[in-house]
Structure formats: C-alpha cells, structure tokens
XYZ file of N, CA and C in Angstrom:
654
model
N -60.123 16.329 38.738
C -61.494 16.549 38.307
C -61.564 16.487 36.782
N -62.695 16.231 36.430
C -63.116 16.265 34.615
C -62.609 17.447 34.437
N -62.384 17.503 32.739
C -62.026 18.683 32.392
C -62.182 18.999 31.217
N -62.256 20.246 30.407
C -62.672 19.603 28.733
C -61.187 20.306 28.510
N -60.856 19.581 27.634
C -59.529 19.673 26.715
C -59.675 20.698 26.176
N -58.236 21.432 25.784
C -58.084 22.099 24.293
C -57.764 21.544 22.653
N -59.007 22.075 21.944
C -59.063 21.228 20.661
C -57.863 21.406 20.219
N -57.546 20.528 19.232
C -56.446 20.175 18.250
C -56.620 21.667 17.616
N -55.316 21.779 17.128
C -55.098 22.913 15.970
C -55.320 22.162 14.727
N -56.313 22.954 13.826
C -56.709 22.310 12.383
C -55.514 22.165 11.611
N -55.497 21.021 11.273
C -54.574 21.028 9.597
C -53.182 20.747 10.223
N -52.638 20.578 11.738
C -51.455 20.333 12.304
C -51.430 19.120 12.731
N -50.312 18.354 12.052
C -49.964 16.744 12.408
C -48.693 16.721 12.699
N -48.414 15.604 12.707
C -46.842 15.314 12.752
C -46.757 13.480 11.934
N -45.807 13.882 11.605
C -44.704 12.432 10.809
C -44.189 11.391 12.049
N -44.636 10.777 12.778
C -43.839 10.293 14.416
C -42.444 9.412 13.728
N -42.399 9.033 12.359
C -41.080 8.514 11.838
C -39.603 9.029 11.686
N -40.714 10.638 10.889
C -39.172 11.251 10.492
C -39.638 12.791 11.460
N -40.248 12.586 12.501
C -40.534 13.503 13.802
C -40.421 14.666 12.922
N -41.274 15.433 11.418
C -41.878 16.367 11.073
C -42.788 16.847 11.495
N -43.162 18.549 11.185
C -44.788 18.401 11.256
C -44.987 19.217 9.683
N -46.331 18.979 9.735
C -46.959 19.340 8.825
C -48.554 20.163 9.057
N -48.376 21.354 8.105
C -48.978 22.520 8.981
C -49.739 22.691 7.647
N -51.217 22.595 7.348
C -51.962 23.587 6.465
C -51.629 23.001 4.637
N -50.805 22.332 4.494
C -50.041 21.814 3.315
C -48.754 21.613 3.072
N -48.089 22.322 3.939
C -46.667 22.512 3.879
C -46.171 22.364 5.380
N -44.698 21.220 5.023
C -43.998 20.977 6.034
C -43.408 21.585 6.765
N -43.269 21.870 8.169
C -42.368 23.130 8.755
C -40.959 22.668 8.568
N -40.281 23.268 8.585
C -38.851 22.909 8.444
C -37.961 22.877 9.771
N -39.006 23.255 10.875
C -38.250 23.088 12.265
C -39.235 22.460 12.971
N -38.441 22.414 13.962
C -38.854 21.848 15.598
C -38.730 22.632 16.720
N -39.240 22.271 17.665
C -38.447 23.104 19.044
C -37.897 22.870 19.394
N -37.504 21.195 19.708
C -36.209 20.916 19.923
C -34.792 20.692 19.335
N -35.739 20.848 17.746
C -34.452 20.960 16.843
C -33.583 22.153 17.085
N -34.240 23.564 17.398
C -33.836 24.844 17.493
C -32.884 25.052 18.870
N -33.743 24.445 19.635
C -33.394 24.701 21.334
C -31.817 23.664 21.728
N -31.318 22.891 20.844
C -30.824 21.669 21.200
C -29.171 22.751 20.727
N -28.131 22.621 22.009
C -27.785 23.416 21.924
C -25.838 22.141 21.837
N -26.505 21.122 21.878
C -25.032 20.111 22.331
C -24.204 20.304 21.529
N -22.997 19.591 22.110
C -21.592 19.609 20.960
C -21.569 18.278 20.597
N -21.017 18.457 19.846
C -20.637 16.943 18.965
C -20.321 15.918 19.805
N -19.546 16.351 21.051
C -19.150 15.038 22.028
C -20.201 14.237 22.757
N -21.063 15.576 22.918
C -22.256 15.426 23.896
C -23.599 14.085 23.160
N -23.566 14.827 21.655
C -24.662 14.292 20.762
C -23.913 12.939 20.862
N -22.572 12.572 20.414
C -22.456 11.221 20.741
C -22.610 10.074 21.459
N -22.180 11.132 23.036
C -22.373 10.471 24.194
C -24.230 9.835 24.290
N -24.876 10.477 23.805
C -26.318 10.721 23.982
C -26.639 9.516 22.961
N -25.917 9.309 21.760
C -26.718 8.065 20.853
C -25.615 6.582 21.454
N -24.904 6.749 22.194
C -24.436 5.820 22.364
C -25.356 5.058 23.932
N -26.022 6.123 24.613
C -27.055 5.421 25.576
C -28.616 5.482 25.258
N -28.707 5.771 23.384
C -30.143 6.115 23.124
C -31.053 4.141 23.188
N -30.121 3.271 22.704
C -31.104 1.993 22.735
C -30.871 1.104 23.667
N -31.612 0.090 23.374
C -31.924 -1.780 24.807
C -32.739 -0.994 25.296
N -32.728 -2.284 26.624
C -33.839 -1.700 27.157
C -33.937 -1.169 28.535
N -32.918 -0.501 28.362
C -32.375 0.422 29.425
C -32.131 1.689 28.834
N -31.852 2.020 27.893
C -31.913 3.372 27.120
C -32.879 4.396 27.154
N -32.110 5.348 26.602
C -33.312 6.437 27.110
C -34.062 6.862 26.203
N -34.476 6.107 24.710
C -35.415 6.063 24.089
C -36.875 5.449 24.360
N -36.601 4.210 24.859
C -37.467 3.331 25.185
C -37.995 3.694 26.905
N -37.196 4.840 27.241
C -37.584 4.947 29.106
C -38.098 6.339 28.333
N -38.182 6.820 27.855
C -38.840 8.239 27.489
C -40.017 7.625 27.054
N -40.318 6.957 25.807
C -41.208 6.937 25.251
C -42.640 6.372 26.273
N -42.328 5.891 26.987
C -42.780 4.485 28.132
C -43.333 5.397 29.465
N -42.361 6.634 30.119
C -43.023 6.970 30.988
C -43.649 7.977 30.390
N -43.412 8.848 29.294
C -44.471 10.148 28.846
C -46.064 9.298 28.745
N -45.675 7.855 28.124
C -46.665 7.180 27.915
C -47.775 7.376 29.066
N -47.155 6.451 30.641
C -47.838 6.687 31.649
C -48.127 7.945 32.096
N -47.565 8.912 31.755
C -48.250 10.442 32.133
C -49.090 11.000 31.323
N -49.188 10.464 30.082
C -50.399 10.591 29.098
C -51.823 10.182 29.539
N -51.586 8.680 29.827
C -52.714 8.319 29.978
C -52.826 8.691 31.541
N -52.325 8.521 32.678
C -52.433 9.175 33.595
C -53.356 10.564 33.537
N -52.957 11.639 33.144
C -53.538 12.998 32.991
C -54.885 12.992 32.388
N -54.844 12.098 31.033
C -56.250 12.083 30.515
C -56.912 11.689 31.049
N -56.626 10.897 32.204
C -57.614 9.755 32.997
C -58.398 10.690 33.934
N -57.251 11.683 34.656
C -57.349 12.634 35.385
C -58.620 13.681 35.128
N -58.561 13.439 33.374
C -59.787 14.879 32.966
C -60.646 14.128 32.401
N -60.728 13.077 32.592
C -62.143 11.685 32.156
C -61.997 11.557 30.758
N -61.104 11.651 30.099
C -61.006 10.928 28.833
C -60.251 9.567 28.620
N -59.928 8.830 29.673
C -59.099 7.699 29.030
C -59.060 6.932 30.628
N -58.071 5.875 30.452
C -58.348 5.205 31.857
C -56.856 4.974 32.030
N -56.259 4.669 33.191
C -55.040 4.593 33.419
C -54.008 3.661 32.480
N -52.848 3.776 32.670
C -52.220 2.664 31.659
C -51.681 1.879 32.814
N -51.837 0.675 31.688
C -51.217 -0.260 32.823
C -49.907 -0.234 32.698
N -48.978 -0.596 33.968
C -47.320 -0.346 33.592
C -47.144 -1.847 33.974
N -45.741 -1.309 32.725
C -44.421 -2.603 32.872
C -43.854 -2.152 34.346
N -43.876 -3.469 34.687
C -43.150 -3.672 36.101
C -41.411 -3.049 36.264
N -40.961 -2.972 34.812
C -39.350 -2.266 34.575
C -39.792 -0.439 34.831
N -40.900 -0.157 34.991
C -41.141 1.132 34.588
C -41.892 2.384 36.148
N -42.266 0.996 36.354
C -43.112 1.235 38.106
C -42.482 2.407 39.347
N -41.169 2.010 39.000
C -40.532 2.847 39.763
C -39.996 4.598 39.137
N -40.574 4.810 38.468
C -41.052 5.835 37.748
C -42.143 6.396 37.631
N -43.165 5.399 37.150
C -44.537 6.019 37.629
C -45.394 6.187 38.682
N -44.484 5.603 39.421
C -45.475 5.763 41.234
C -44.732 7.113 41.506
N -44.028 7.760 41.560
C -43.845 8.952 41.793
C -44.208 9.752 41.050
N -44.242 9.204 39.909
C -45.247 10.257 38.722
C -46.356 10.574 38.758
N -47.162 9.521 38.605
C -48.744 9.926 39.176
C -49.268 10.512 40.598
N -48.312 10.256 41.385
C -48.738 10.544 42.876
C -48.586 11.733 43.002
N -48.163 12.356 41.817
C -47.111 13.677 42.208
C -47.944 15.066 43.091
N -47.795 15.787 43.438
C -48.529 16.933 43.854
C -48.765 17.983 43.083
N -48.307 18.216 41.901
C -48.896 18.719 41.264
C -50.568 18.243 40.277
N -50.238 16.937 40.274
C -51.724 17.221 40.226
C -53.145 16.767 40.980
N -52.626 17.203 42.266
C -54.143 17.317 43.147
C -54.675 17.811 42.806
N -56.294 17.818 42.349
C -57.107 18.618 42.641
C -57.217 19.515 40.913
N -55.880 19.278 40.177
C -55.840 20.034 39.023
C -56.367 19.659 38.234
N -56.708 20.514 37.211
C -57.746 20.734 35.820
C -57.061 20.482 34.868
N -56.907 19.405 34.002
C -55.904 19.040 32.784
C -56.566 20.049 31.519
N -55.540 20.967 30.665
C -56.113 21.502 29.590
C -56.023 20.778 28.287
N -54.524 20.199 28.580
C -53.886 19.225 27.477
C -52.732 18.551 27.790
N -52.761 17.773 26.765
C -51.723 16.560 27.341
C -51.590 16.103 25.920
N -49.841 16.396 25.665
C -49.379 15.768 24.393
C -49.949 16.720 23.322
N -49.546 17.813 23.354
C -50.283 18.870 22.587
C -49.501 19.126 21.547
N -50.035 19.258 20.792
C -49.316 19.642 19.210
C -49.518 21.396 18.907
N -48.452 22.078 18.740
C -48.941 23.734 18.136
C -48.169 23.752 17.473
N -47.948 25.319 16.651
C -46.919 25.846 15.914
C -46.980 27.092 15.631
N -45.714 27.688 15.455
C -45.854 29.051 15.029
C -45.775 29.076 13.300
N -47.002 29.391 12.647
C -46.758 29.217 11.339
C -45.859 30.242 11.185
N -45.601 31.582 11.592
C -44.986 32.408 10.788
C -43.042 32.197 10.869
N -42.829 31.805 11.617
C -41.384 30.900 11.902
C -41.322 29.555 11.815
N -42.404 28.695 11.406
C -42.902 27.967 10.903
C -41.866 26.490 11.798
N -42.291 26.798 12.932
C -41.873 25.768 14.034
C -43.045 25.020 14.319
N -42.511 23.702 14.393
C -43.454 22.906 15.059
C -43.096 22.329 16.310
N -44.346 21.871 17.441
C -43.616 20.794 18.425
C -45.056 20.522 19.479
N -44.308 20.207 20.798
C -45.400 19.122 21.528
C -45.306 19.655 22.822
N -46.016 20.049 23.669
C -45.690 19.895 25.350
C -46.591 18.699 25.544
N -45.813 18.195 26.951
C -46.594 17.505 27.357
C -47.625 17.575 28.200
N -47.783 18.819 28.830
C -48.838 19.000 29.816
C -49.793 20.566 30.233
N -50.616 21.164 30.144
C -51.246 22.417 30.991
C -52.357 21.818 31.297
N -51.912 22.382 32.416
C -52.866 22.149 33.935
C -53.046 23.447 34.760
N -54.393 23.383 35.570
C -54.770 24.567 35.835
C -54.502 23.864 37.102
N -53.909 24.155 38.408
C -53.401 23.401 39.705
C -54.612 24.077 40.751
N -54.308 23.195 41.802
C -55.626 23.361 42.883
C -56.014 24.956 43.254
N -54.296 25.463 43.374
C -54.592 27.016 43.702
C -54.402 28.175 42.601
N -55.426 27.556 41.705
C -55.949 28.394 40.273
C -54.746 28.683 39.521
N -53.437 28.184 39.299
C -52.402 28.833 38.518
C -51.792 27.556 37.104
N -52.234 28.486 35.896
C -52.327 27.900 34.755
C -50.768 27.045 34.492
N -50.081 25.967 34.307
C -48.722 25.604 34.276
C -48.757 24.742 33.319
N -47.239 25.206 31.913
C -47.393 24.510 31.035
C -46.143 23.576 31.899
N -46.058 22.479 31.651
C -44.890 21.701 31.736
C -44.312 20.955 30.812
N -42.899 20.553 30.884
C -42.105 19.589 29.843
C -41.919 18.248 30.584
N -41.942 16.896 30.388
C -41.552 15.877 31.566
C -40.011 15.464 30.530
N -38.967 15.417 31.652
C -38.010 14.994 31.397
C -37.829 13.625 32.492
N -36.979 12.551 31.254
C -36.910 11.499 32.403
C -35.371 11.405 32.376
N -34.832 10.401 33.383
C -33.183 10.469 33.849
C -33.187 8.531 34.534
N -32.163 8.627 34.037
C -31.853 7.043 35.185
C -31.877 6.901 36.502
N -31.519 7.825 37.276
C -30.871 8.038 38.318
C -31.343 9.136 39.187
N -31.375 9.103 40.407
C -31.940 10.184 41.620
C -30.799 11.150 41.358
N -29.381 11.271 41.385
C -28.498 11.805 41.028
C -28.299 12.559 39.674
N -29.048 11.740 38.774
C -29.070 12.762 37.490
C -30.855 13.593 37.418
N -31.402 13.606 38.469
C -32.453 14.291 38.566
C -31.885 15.400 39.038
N -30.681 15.555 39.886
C -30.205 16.662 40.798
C -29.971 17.733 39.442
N -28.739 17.168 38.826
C -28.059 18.012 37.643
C -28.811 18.698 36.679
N -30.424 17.480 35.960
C -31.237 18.008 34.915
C -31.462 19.503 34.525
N -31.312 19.825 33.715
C -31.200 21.485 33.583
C -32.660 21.866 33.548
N -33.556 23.220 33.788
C -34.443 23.193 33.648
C -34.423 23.349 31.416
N -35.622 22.877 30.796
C -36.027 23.212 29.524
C -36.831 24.643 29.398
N -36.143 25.975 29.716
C -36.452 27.103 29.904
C -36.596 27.352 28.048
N -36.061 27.019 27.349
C -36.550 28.050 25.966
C -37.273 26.866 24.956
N -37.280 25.239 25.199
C -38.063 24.564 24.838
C -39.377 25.232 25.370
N -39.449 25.150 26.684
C -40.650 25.779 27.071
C -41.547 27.524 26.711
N -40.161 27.858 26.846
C -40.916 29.154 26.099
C -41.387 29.341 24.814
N -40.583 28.631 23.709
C -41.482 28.098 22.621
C -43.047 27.849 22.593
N -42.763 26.626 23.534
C -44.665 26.575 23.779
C -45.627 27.820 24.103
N -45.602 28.044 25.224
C -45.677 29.065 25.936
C -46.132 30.560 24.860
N -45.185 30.625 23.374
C -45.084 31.374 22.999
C -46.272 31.402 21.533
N -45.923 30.066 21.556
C -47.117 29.565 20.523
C -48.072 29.515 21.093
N -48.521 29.012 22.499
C -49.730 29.087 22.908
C -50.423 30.618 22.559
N -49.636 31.493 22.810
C -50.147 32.741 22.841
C -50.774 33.092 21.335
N -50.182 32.391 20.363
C -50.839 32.758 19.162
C -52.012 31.707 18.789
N -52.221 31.097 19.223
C -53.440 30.026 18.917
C -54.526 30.160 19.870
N -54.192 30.211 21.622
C -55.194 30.934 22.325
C -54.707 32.117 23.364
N -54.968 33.306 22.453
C -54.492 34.233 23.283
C -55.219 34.554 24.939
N -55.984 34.134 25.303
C -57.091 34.087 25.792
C -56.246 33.803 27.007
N -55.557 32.565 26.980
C -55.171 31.656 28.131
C -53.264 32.592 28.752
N -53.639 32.585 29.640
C -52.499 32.998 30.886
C -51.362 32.110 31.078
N -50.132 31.632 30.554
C -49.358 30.823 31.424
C -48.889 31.883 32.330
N -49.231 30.884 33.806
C -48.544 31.376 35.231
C -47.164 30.829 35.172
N -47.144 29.782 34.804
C -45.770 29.332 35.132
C -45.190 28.005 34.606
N -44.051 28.254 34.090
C -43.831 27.467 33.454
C -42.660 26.270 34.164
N -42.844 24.826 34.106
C -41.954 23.626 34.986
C -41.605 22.658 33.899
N -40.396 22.642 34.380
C -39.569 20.820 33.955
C -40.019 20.130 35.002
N -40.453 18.776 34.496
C -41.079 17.835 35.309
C -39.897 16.752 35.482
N -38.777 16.708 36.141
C -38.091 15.249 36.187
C -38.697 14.496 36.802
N -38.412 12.726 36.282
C -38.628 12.210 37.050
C -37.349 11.000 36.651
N -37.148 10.107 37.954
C -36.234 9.249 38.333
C -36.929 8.332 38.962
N -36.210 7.407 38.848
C -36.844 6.072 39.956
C -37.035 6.338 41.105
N -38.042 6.597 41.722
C -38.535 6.740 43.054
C -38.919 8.059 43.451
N -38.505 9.165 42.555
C -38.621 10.364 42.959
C -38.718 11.616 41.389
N -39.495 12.316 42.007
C -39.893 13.266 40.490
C -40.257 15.011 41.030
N -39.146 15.580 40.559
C -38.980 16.926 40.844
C -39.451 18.101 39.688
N -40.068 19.209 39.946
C -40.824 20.422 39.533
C -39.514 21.026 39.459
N -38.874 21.672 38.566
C -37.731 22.729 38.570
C -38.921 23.813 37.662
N -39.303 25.040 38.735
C -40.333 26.062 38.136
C -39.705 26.860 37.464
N -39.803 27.776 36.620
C -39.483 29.240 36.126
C -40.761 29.968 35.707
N -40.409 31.383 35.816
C -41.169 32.643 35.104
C -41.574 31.938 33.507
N -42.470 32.616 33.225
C -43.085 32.183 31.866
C -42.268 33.449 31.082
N -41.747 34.363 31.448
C -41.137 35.423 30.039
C -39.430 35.273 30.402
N -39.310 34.281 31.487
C -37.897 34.362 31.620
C -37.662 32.831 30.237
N -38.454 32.027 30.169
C -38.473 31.374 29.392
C -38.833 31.446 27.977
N -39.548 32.399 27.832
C -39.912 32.927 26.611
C -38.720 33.803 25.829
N -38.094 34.686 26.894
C -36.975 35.158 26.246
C -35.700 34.222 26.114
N -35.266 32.825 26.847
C -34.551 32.210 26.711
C -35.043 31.310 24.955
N -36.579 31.422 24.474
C -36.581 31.123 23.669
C -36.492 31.921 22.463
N -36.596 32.940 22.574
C -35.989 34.372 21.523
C -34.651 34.167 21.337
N -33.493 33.976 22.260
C -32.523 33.686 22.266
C -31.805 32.455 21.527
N -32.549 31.909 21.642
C -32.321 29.934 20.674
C -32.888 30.212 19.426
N -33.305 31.325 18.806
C -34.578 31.225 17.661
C -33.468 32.132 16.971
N -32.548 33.127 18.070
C -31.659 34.693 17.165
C -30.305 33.346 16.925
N -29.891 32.548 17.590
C -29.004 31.476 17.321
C -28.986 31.039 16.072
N -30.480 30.461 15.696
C -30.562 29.232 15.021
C -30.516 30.384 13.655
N -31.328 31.231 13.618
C -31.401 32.121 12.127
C -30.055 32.629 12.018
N -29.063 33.261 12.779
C -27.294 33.313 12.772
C -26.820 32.242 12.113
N -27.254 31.047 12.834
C -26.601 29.326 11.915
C -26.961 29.524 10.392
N -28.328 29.918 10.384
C -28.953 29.511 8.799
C -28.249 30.275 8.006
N -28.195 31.683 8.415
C -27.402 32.883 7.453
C -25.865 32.181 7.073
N -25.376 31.904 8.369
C -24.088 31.340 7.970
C -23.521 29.954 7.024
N -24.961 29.509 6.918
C -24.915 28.162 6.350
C -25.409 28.734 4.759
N -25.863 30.005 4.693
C -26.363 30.299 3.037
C -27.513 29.943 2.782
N -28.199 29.633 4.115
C -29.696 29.299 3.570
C -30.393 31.434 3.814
C-alpha cells in the first residue's frame, strides 16, 4: 500500500566516493560499519580478493540493494519498479516476492541517520510496518550461493546502531524487530532478532572501537 516516507534528516549527506558522511558542517569520523566490522586481516583479504568483475560482490551488492530500492519505493508509490539485468533475476524474484512485504507499509528505504553525539554515520536499508502491525528495521545482505545464505551471520549490532539512532531522531517510532534480509539466487531468508538484543550487541562494538582509539592515542 502507499505510504508517506520518513523525511531526510537536515544537513545529513554522505560522500558515496570516499563513503563519508557529513553532518551539520562537520564530517563524522565514523561509520557503522566501520565500527561493527570486526574481521582479521586474513578475512579482509579474502573479502578484496572476491570484491570485483562481474561476479563480485561489489557489483552484486550494489545491483540487488538497487532492485530492493526501487522495489519498496514502488511499494509506497514513490517510484516504479527497476528493470533488472537478466545476470541479477535470480535474486530479485525472490526478493520482491518476498513475504515480508505483503500488505506492508514502507517507512524508508535507503535511509541515512546519525548519532551526532558519537558522531556515527550510516544507512539501513529498509522499515516497514508488516501486514500484522509490527514496525521492522532491516539490513539486506547478499551471498552467491543458497549455501552461503545458510552460514550468513545475522548483522545484530550494525542493526542496533540504526535502531539506536532511530531512537534519537524519531523517538516516537517503536522498532518491533529487528532482520537480516539474505538473499541468494533463488531464495531469500529473514534471520529475526530482538531490537535491544541488537542494540546491546551495538554498545558492545562502540566499547571495542573507543578501547582501539585509546590504544591507538587518539
């Protein structure tokens, strides 16, 4: 069904080059996923060595968030479907079809917030109010493989980030519950959690990252 969006936060952009944001005049100096990103050196390697072509998971991220963008907005009458690359199809037919959003109320899609006072910036991709009234922010993660949909971890303190910022920009609004959205070729799975089990997994990544900074002399 139509839906009216939640407005932009004033004075909050982002850099999509050097993936900053910029808040009020001044640049934040974090991210959420800069904070939350917890890999080892082997891992970060492994990860830029399958980041490009066109099988990589730069160009398959950027491509299906794409189709769930315009998908969702289409959903709340602001935009019209995207058309897909035929390399991509088998991703977005399980994406759009998905069951979560029957019947649901899009709030936002591709949302920009921040916590000025920790002065984080970042993006969810989705809140939706679902058929049986329960507010859900989600993250969409994509994967190559039906098999690496199994493993995907849920994004419990990325998400609570959001979740956490939402609360300071509209306190108003309830997250019920917070989901990683995988999706894989042919198939796209909801991994749910509690909204404060995620919120405290993001307290936890935030007492990390300020431990790093102290130790680094900032």
């Amino acid at each position: 069904m139509a839906s009216e969006l939640l407005p932009p936060i004033e004075g909050l952009w982002m850099d999509e080059r050097a993936h900053r944001y910029h808040f009020r005049g001044d640049w934040l100096p974090f991210s959420s996923t800069g904070i939350v990103s917890d890999l080892s050196p082997q891992a970060r390697e492994q990860i830029m060595r399958t980041k490009d072509g066109p099988d990589g998971w730069a160009v398959r991220g950027t491509s299906v968030h794409g189709i769930l963008e315009q998908h969702l907005l289409h959903v709340a009458g602001a935009g019209d479907p995207a058309a897909v690359d035929v390399h991509w199809e088998p991703w977005a037919e399980s994406l759009t079809t998905h069951w979560l959003w029957r019947g649901c109320t899009v709030l936002a899609v591709e949302y920009m917030l921040c916590d000025p006072i920790r002065r984080v910036g970042g993006m969810f991709d989705f809140l939706v109010c679902t058929a049986d009234g329960l507010t859900v922010l989600g993250d969409l993660k994509t994967v190559r493989t039906a098999a690496a949909l199994k493993s995907r971890k849920p994004a419990a303190a990325q998400l609570g980030c959001y979740a956490a910022a939402l609360g300071i920009w509209w306190p108003e609004l309830t997250v019920d519950r917070c989901v990683t959205l995988v999706s894989a070729p042919g198939e796209c799975e909801v991994k749910p959690q509690d909204t404060a089990t995620c919120i405290a997994a993001w307290e936890e990544a935030w007492e990390r990252h300020q431990a790093a900074e102290l130790a680094r002399g900032f």
